[in-house]
Amino acid sequence: MNPEGLSGGPTALRILLGIQLRRLREERGITAQEAAFAIRGSESKISRIELGRNAVREIDVADLLTLYGLTDPGEREQLLTLASQANRPGWWYRYNDILPGWFQPYIGLEEAAESIRVYEPQFIPGLLQTEDYATAVLALGDIPHDEADRHVILRKERQRRFAAGELRLWVILDEQALRRPVADHGVMHEQLEYLLKSTARRNLTLQIIPRGAAGTAAPSGFSILRFADPEMPDIVYVEQLTSALYLDKRPDVDRYLLAVERMSILSADPHSSEDLIREVLAETEAQHDQCA
């Protein structure tokens, strides 16, 4: 366990703490009911703690560690430090008033991730969007005008780790996502040029599924987040219109890993994908010239 390696992501720290506490409880043969009694709570509270769904008081962690027979001072201090770090608000806390509750955990996980695999059939992914393109996409989602600017700023802040080379991305896009005119020609042209320029980054692998390629098993976009700490499980994030799924059970994650591997085979390789972006750029230029 390496709390320092995940210090940027309290959401991930809560999950990691929950994993450790569940492991200790199960190793000692203690039931969730017994653990709940020790912290004057309910079984559902123990479940939320072990799943990393909620912040947990350090006094509750200390009581659980005592119940589980963990007496080594160094190990206790490590877990109590982890609990303390997990309770600190992330930088995105100041945007909580405009963020839906189901999306806030994702930002915390994204902040802690070492790499993210993304499949997107509709739009350029948020971590690769220009400000004007992001504004246009947000408008499609009926984001109130007085909140839109803050959403764009938030999206730019989320891009910070990728821009600094601290986050690796492997992105698979349907070709239609390049062609979908979510904004005027100037915005689309700028977005495609930025995407093409980004392919030169060492921390980005970009593949395009060409039109006419065989269908995929995934009915919608998704992301697979991987973390530096080996005890932190991969997490699949599937966004819906008014909610999201967070999947970390091994069979579920393996299904999505298999799906993204198959998509990679269907996709053009990175060099050919760059050529596809250039083709779309040239076509949009020609169409713009005809309309001018």
Tab-separated table of C-alpha atoms in Angstrom:
chain	number	residue	atom	x	y	z
A	1	MET	CA	0.000	0.000	0.000
A	2	ASN	CA	1.348	3.409	-0.961
A	3	PRO	CA	-0.833	6.312	0.209
A	4	GLU	CA	1.723	8.854	-0.935
A	5	GLY	CA	1.426	7.629	-4.503
A	6	LEU	CA	-2.296	8.347	-4.436
A	7	SER	CA	-2.266	11.547	-2.406
A	8	GLY	CA	-3.852	13.513	-5.250
A	9	GLY	CA	-7.031	11.441	-5.192
A	10	PRO	CA	-9.062	11.184	-1.963
A	11	THR	CA	-11.676	9.081	-3.766
A	12	ALA	CA	-9.066	6.465	-4.606
A	13	LEU	CA	-7.635	6.672	-1.096
A	14	ARG	CA	-11.049	5.878	0.390
A	15	ILE	CA	-11.325	2.831	-1.868
A	16	LEU	CA	-7.831	1.696	-0.930
A	17	LEU	CA	-8.591	2.138	2.780
A	18	GLY	CA	-11.805	0.166	2.377
A	19	ILE	CA	-9.936	-2.679	0.685
A	20	GLN	CA	-7.492	-2.856	3.597
A	21	LEU	CA	-10.229	-2.781	6.232
A	22	ARG	CA	-12.306	-5.447	4.479
A	23	ARG	CA	-9.249	-7.694	4.162
A	24	LEU	CA	-8.439	-7.366	7.861
A	25	ARG	CA	-12.040	-8.068	8.868
A	26	GLU	CA	-12.324	-11.161	6.670
A	27	GLU	CA	-8.936	-12.521	7.753
A	28	ARG	CA	-10.096	-12.359	11.391
A	29	GLY	CA	-13.448	-13.957	10.603
A	30	ILE	CA	-15.361	-10.951	11.925
A	31	THR	CA	-18.827	-10.252	10.514
A	32	ALA	CA	-19.936	-6.878	9.193
A	33	GLN	CA	-22.523	-6.815	11.996
A	34	GLU	CA	-19.803	-7.211	14.628
A	35	ALA	CA	-17.725	-4.482	12.990
A	36	ALA	CA	-20.733	-2.173	12.869
A	37	PHE	CA	-21.379	-2.679	16.587
A	38	ALA	CA	-17.767	-1.697	17.374
A	39	ILE	CA	-18.204	1.717	15.727
A	40	ARG	CA	-21.797	2.230	16.844
A	41	GLY	CA	-23.021	2.043	13.254
A	42	SER	CA	-24.955	-0.182	10.871
A	43	GLU	CA	-23.919	-2.954	8.488
A	44	SER	CA	-24.657	-0.599	5.603
A	45	LYS	CA	-22.135	1.867	7.077
A	46	ILE	CA	-19.465	-0.861	7.111
A	47	SER	CA	-20.373	-1.689	3.517
A	48	ARG	CA	-20.005	1.965	2.472
A	49	ILE	CA	-16.655	2.225	4.262
A	50	GLU	CA	-15.316	-0.959	2.668
A	51	LEU	CA	-16.469	0.135	-0.795
A	52	GLY	CA	-14.893	3.577	-0.366
A	53	ARG	CA	-18.229	5.309	-0.872
A	54	ASN	CA	-17.922	7.660	2.093
A	55	ALA	CA	-15.268	9.411	4.127
A	56	VAL	CA	-14.645	7.637	7.433
A	57	ARG	CA	-13.770	9.149	10.789
A	58	GLU	CA	-10.294	8.351	12.073
A	59	ILE	CA	-11.764	7.302	15.437
A	60	ASP	CA	-13.882	4.699	13.616
A	61	VAL	CA	-10.815	3.397	11.783
A	62	ALA	CA	-8.929	3.183	15.087
A	63	ASP	CA	-11.792	1.225	16.702
A	64	LEU	CA	-11.967	-1.172	13.753
A	65	LEU	CA	-8.224	-1.763	13.831
A	66	THR	CA	-8.463	-2.586	17.533
A	67	LEU	CA	-11.339	-4.990	16.860
A	68	TYR	CA	-9.335	-6.627	14.086
A	69	GLY	CA	-6.364	-7.106	16.410
A	70	LEU	CA	-3.968	-4.851	14.523
A	71	THR	CA	-1.565	-3.750	17.255
A	72	ASP	CA	1.607	-2.963	15.306
A	73	PRO	CA	2.125	0.818	15.766
A	74	GLY	CA	3.591	1.311	12.304
A	75	GLU	CA	0.754	-0.467	10.494
A	76	ARG	CA	-1.873	1.342	12.556
A	77	GLU	CA	-0.265	4.703	11.842
A	78	GLN	CA	-0.136	3.958	8.116
A	79	LEU	CA	-3.855	3.195	7.948
A	80	LEU	CA	-4.805	6.156	10.145
A	81	THR	CA	-2.707	8.427	7.913
A	82	LEU	CA	-4.507	6.983	4.911
A	83	ALA	CA	-7.859	7.762	6.555
A	84	SER	CA	-6.749	11.327	7.254
A	85	GLN	CA	-5.637	11.876	3.660
A	86	ALA	CA	-8.848	10.323	2.323
A	87	ASN	CA	-10.905	12.881	4.251
A	88	ARG	CA	-9.248	15.896	2.639
A	89	PRO	CA	-11.340	17.548	-0.082
A	90	GLY	CA	-9.926	17.371	-3.597
A	91	TRP	CA	-9.267	20.476	-5.707
A	92	TRP	CA	-12.589	19.884	-7.476
A	93	TYR	CA	-14.486	20.486	-4.217
A	94	ARG	CA	-15.099	24.107	-5.228
A	95	TYR	CA	-17.132	22.860	-8.220
A	96	ASN	CA	-19.422	20.592	-6.189
A	97	ASP	CA	-22.306	23.042	-6.598
A	98	ILE	CA	-22.404	22.450	-10.367
A	99	LEU	CA	-21.381	18.786	-10.506
A	100	PRO	CA	-23.893	15.933	-10.243
A	101	GLY	CA	-23.171	13.661	-7.303
A	102	TRP	CA	-22.660	10.633	-9.514
A	103	PHE	CA	-19.828	12.360	-11.440
A	104	GLN	CA	-17.802	13.679	-8.510
A	105	PRO	CA	-16.241	10.278	-7.637
A	106	TYR	CA	-15.010	9.960	-11.219
A	107	ILE	CA	-12.975	13.164	-10.997
A	108	GLY	CA	-11.324	11.841	-7.856
A	109	LEU	CA	-10.490	8.553	-9.566
A	110	GLU	CA	-9.259	10.329	-12.697
A	111	GLU	CA	-6.972	12.494	-10.560
A	112	ALA	CA	-5.377	9.394	-9.013
A	113	ALA	CA	-5.196	7.225	-12.149
A	114	GLU	CA	-1.899	6.274	-13.738
A	115	SER	CA	-3.530	5.455	-17.070
A	116	ILE	CA	-6.996	5.551	-18.637
A	117	ARG	CA	-8.299	3.597	-21.601
A	118	VAL	CA	-11.220	5.332	-23.300
A	119	TYR	CA	-13.704	4.250	-25.950
A	120	GLU	CA	-15.855	7.094	-27.278
A	121	PRO	CA	-18.331	6.717	-30.161
A	122	GLN	CA	-19.941	10.181	-29.951
A	123	PHE	CA	-17.516	12.997	-29.154
A	124	ILE	CA	-13.870	13.820	-28.654
A	125	PRO	CA	-13.165	12.802	-25.021
A	126	GLY	CA	-13.145	15.561	-22.420
A	127	LEU	CA	-9.425	15.209	-21.680
A	128	LEU	CA	-8.670	16.019	-25.330
A	129	GLN	CA	-11.222	18.764	-25.946
A	130	THR	CA	-10.415	22.378	-26.795
A	131	GLU	CA	-12.245	25.037	-24.796
A	132	ASP	CA	-14.570	26.011	-27.660
A	133	TYR	CA	-15.386	22.396	-28.489
A	134	ALA	CA	-16.072	21.705	-24.799
A	135	THR	CA	-18.408	24.715	-24.700
A	136	ALA	CA	-20.331	23.338	-27.689
A	137	VAL	CA	-20.631	19.851	-26.178
A	138	LEU	CA	-21.828	21.263	-22.863
A	139	ALA	CA	-24.471	23.296	-24.716
A	140	LEU	CA	-25.840	20.046	-26.157
A	141	GLY	CA	-26.314	18.823	-22.603
A	142	ASP	CA	-28.478	21.822	-21.647
A	143	ILE	CA	-25.960	23.069	-19.089
A	144	PRO	CA	-27.228	26.430	-17.764
A	145	HIS	CA	-25.413	29.331	-19.376
A	146	ASP	CA	-24.294	30.769	-16.038
A	147	GLU	CA	-22.592	27.448	-15.196
A	148	ALA	CA	-21.087	26.626	-18.597
A	149	ASP	CA	-17.929	28.731	-18.170
A	150	ARG	CA	-17.108	27.017	-14.886
A	151	HIS	CA	-17.629	23.603	-16.471
A	152	VAL	CA	-15.141	24.532	-19.189
A	153	ILE	CA	-12.608	25.702	-16.588
A	154	LEU	CA	-13.118	22.448	-14.689
A	155	ARG	CA	-12.496	20.466	-17.862
A	156	LYS	CA	-9.258	22.381	-18.456
A	157	GLU	CA	-8.125	21.644	-14.902
A	158	ARG	CA	-8.868	17.955	-15.441
A	159	GLN	CA	-6.560	18.058	-18.477
A	160	ARG	CA	-3.650	19.347	-16.359
A	161	ARG	CA	-2.149	15.946	-15.473
A	162	PHE	CA	-2.316	14.726	-19.061
A	163	ALA	CA	-0.707	17.940	-20.312
A	164	ALA	CA	2.086	17.501	-17.737
A	165	GLY	CA	2.743	13.928	-18.869
A	166	GLU	CA	1.541	12.462	-15.552
A	167	LEU	CA	-1.383	10.531	-17.058
A	168	ARG	CA	-1.265	8.064	-19.938
A	169	LEU	CA	-4.240	7.881	-22.293
A	170	TRP	CA	-5.151	5.191	-24.790
A	171	VAL	CA	-8.154	6.500	-26.713
A	172	ILE	CA	-10.247	4.649	-29.289
A	173	LEU	CA	-12.669	6.814	-31.283
A	174	ASP	CA	-15.282	5.974	-33.851
A	175	GLU	CA	-14.551	7.914	-37.039
A	176	GLN	CA	-18.000	9.461	-36.750
A	177	ALA	CA	-16.865	11.248	-33.578
A	178	LEU	CA	-14.403	13.190	-35.767
A	179	ARG	CA	-17.120	14.098	-38.270
A	180	ARG	CA	-19.997	14.970	-35.950
A	181	PRO	CA	-20.485	18.762	-36.372
A	182	VAL	CA	-21.164	19.750	-32.772
A	183	ALA	CA	-20.020	23.331	-33.507
A	184	ASP	CA	-19.214	25.607	-36.438
A	185	HIS	CA	-16.407	24.949	-38.894
A	186	GLY	CA	-13.814	27.028	-37.072
A	187	VAL	CA	-14.327	25.202	-33.775
A	188	MET	CA	-14.291	21.768	-35.435
A	189	HIS	CA	-11.153	22.630	-37.418
A	190	GLU	CA	-9.365	23.808	-34.272
A	191	GLN	CA	-10.413	20.669	-32.399
A	192	LEU	CA	-9.205	18.302	-35.117
A	193	GLU	CA	-5.897	20.139	-35.426
A	194	TYR	CA	-5.429	19.965	-31.661
A	195	LEU	CA	-6.224	16.247	-31.702
A	196	LEU	CA	-3.707	15.673	-34.489
A	197	LYS	CA	-1.053	17.672	-32.643
A	198	SER	CA	-1.734	15.676	-29.469
A	199	THR	CA	-0.893	12.394	-31.199
A	200	ALA	CA	2.771	13.404	-30.999
A	201	ARG	CA	2.631	13.159	-27.201
A	202	ARG	CA	4.350	10.122	-25.734
A	203	ASN	CA	1.571	9.652	-23.171
A	204	LEU	CA	-1.204	9.348	-25.789
A	205	THR	CA	-2.097	6.403	-27.989
A	206	LEU	CA	-4.951	7.292	-30.343
A	207	GLN	CA	-6.732	4.855	-32.623
A	208	ILE	CA	-9.710	5.472	-34.914
A	209	ILE	CA	-12.280	2.824	-35.820
A	210	PRO	CA	-12.893	3.553	-39.543
A	211	ARG	CA	-16.377	3.774	-40.991
A	212	GLY	CA	-17.385	0.401	-42.336
A	213	ALA	CA	-15.427	-1.560	-39.749
A	214	ALA	CA	-17.160	-4.456	-38.022
A	215	GLY	CA	-19.375	-3.585	-35.081
A	216	THR	CA	-18.188	-3.583	-31.473
A	217	ALA	CA	-19.555	-5.334	-28.400
A	218	ALA	CA	-19.855	-2.108	-26.419
A	219	PRO	CA	-23.152	-0.228	-26.901
A	220	SER	CA	-21.779	3.004	-25.394
A	221	GLY	CA	-18.579	4.739	-24.408
A	222	PHE	CA	-16.609	3.807	-21.306
A	223	SER	CA	-13.309	4.379	-19.522
A	224	ILE	CA	-11.027	1.909	-17.712
A	225	LEU	CA	-8.911	3.514	-15.011
A	226	ARG	CA	-5.705	1.911	-13.754
A	227	PHE	CA	-3.712	3.019	-10.711
A	228	ALA	CA	-0.089	2.884	-9.648
A	229	ASP	CA	-0.807	1.032	-6.408
A	230	PRO	CA	-1.137	-2.707	-7.215
A	231	GLU	CA	-3.727	-3.134	-4.470
A	232	MET	CA	-6.049	-0.633	-6.126
A	233	PRO	CA	-8.332	-2.460	-8.589
A	234	ASP	CA	-8.968	-1.306	-12.143
A	235	ILE	CA	-12.275	0.556	-12.319
A	236	VAL	CA	-14.613	0.779	-15.311
A	237	TYR	CA	-16.632	3.983	-15.613
A	238	VAL	CA	-19.738	3.981	-17.807
A	239	GLU	CA	-21.535	7.320	-18.018
A	240	GLN	CA	-25.273	7.502	-18.629
A	241	LEU	CA	-27.540	10.487	-19.144
A	242	THR	CA	-28.451	10.988	-15.487
A	243	SER	CA	-26.153	8.559	-13.655
A	244	ALA	CA	-23.013	6.466	-13.990
A	245	LEU	CA	-21.763	2.953	-13.278
A	246	TYR	CA	-18.520	2.228	-11.412
A	247	LEU	CA	-17.473	-1.392	-11.907
A	248	ASP	CA	-14.536	-2.970	-10.085
A	249	LYS	CA	-15.443	-6.666	-9.851
A	250	ARG	CA	-12.868	-8.665	-11.758
A	251	PRO	CA	-15.311	-10.427	-14.146
A	252	ASP	CA	-16.880	-7.086	-15.150
A	253	VAL	CA	-13.517	-5.382	-15.652
A	254	ASP	CA	-12.217	-8.316	-17.682
A	255	ARG	CA	-15.201	-8.082	-20.044
A	256	TYR	CA	-14.444	-4.431	-20.729
A	257	LEU	CA	-10.716	-5.092	-21.100
A	258	LEU	CA	-11.519	-7.758	-23.676
A	259	ALA	CA	-13.865	-5.368	-25.481
A	260	VAL	CA	-11.227	-2.640	-25.710
A	261	GLU	CA	-8.626	-5.138	-26.946
A	262	ARG	CA	-10.995	-6.227	-29.726
A	263	MET	CA	-11.676	-2.587	-30.613
A	264	SER	CA	-7.950	-1.977	-30.853
A	265	ILE	CA	-7.700	-4.781	-33.416
A	266	LEU	CA	-10.602	-3.300	-35.417
A	267	SER	CA	-9.085	0.176	-35.292
A	268	ALA	CA	-6.528	1.733	-37.569
A	269	ASP	CA	-3.063	1.746	-36.039
A	270	PRO	CA	-1.897	5.072	-34.537
A	271	HIS	CA	-0.055	6.202	-37.690
A	272	SER	CA	-2.999	5.368	-39.962
A	273	SER	CA	-5.337	7.031	-37.460
A	274	GLU	CA	-3.358	10.267	-37.842
A	275	ASP	CA	-3.878	9.982	-41.607
A	276	LEU	CA	-7.630	9.581	-41.021
A	277	ILE	CA	-7.712	12.783	-38.986
A	278	ARG	CA	-5.866	14.585	-41.793
A	279	GLU	CA	-8.409	13.256	-44.307
A	280	VAL	CA	-11.326	14.524	-42.219
A	281	LEU	CA	-9.592	17.890	-41.841
A	282	ALA	CA	-9.127	18.142	-45.610
A	283	GLU	CA	-12.761	17.201	-46.258
A	284	THR	CA	-14.112	19.744	-43.798
A	285	GLU	CA	-11.925	22.414	-45.386
A	286	ALA	CA	-13.264	21.556	-48.822
A	287	GLN	CA	-16.866	21.625	-47.591
A	288	HIS	CA	-16.290	24.981	-45.919
A	289	ASP	CA	-14.794	26.435	-49.108
A	290	GLN	CA	-17.819	25.262	-51.127
A	291	CYS	CA	-20.218	26.930	-48.693
A	292	ALA	CA	-18.223	30.168	-48.487
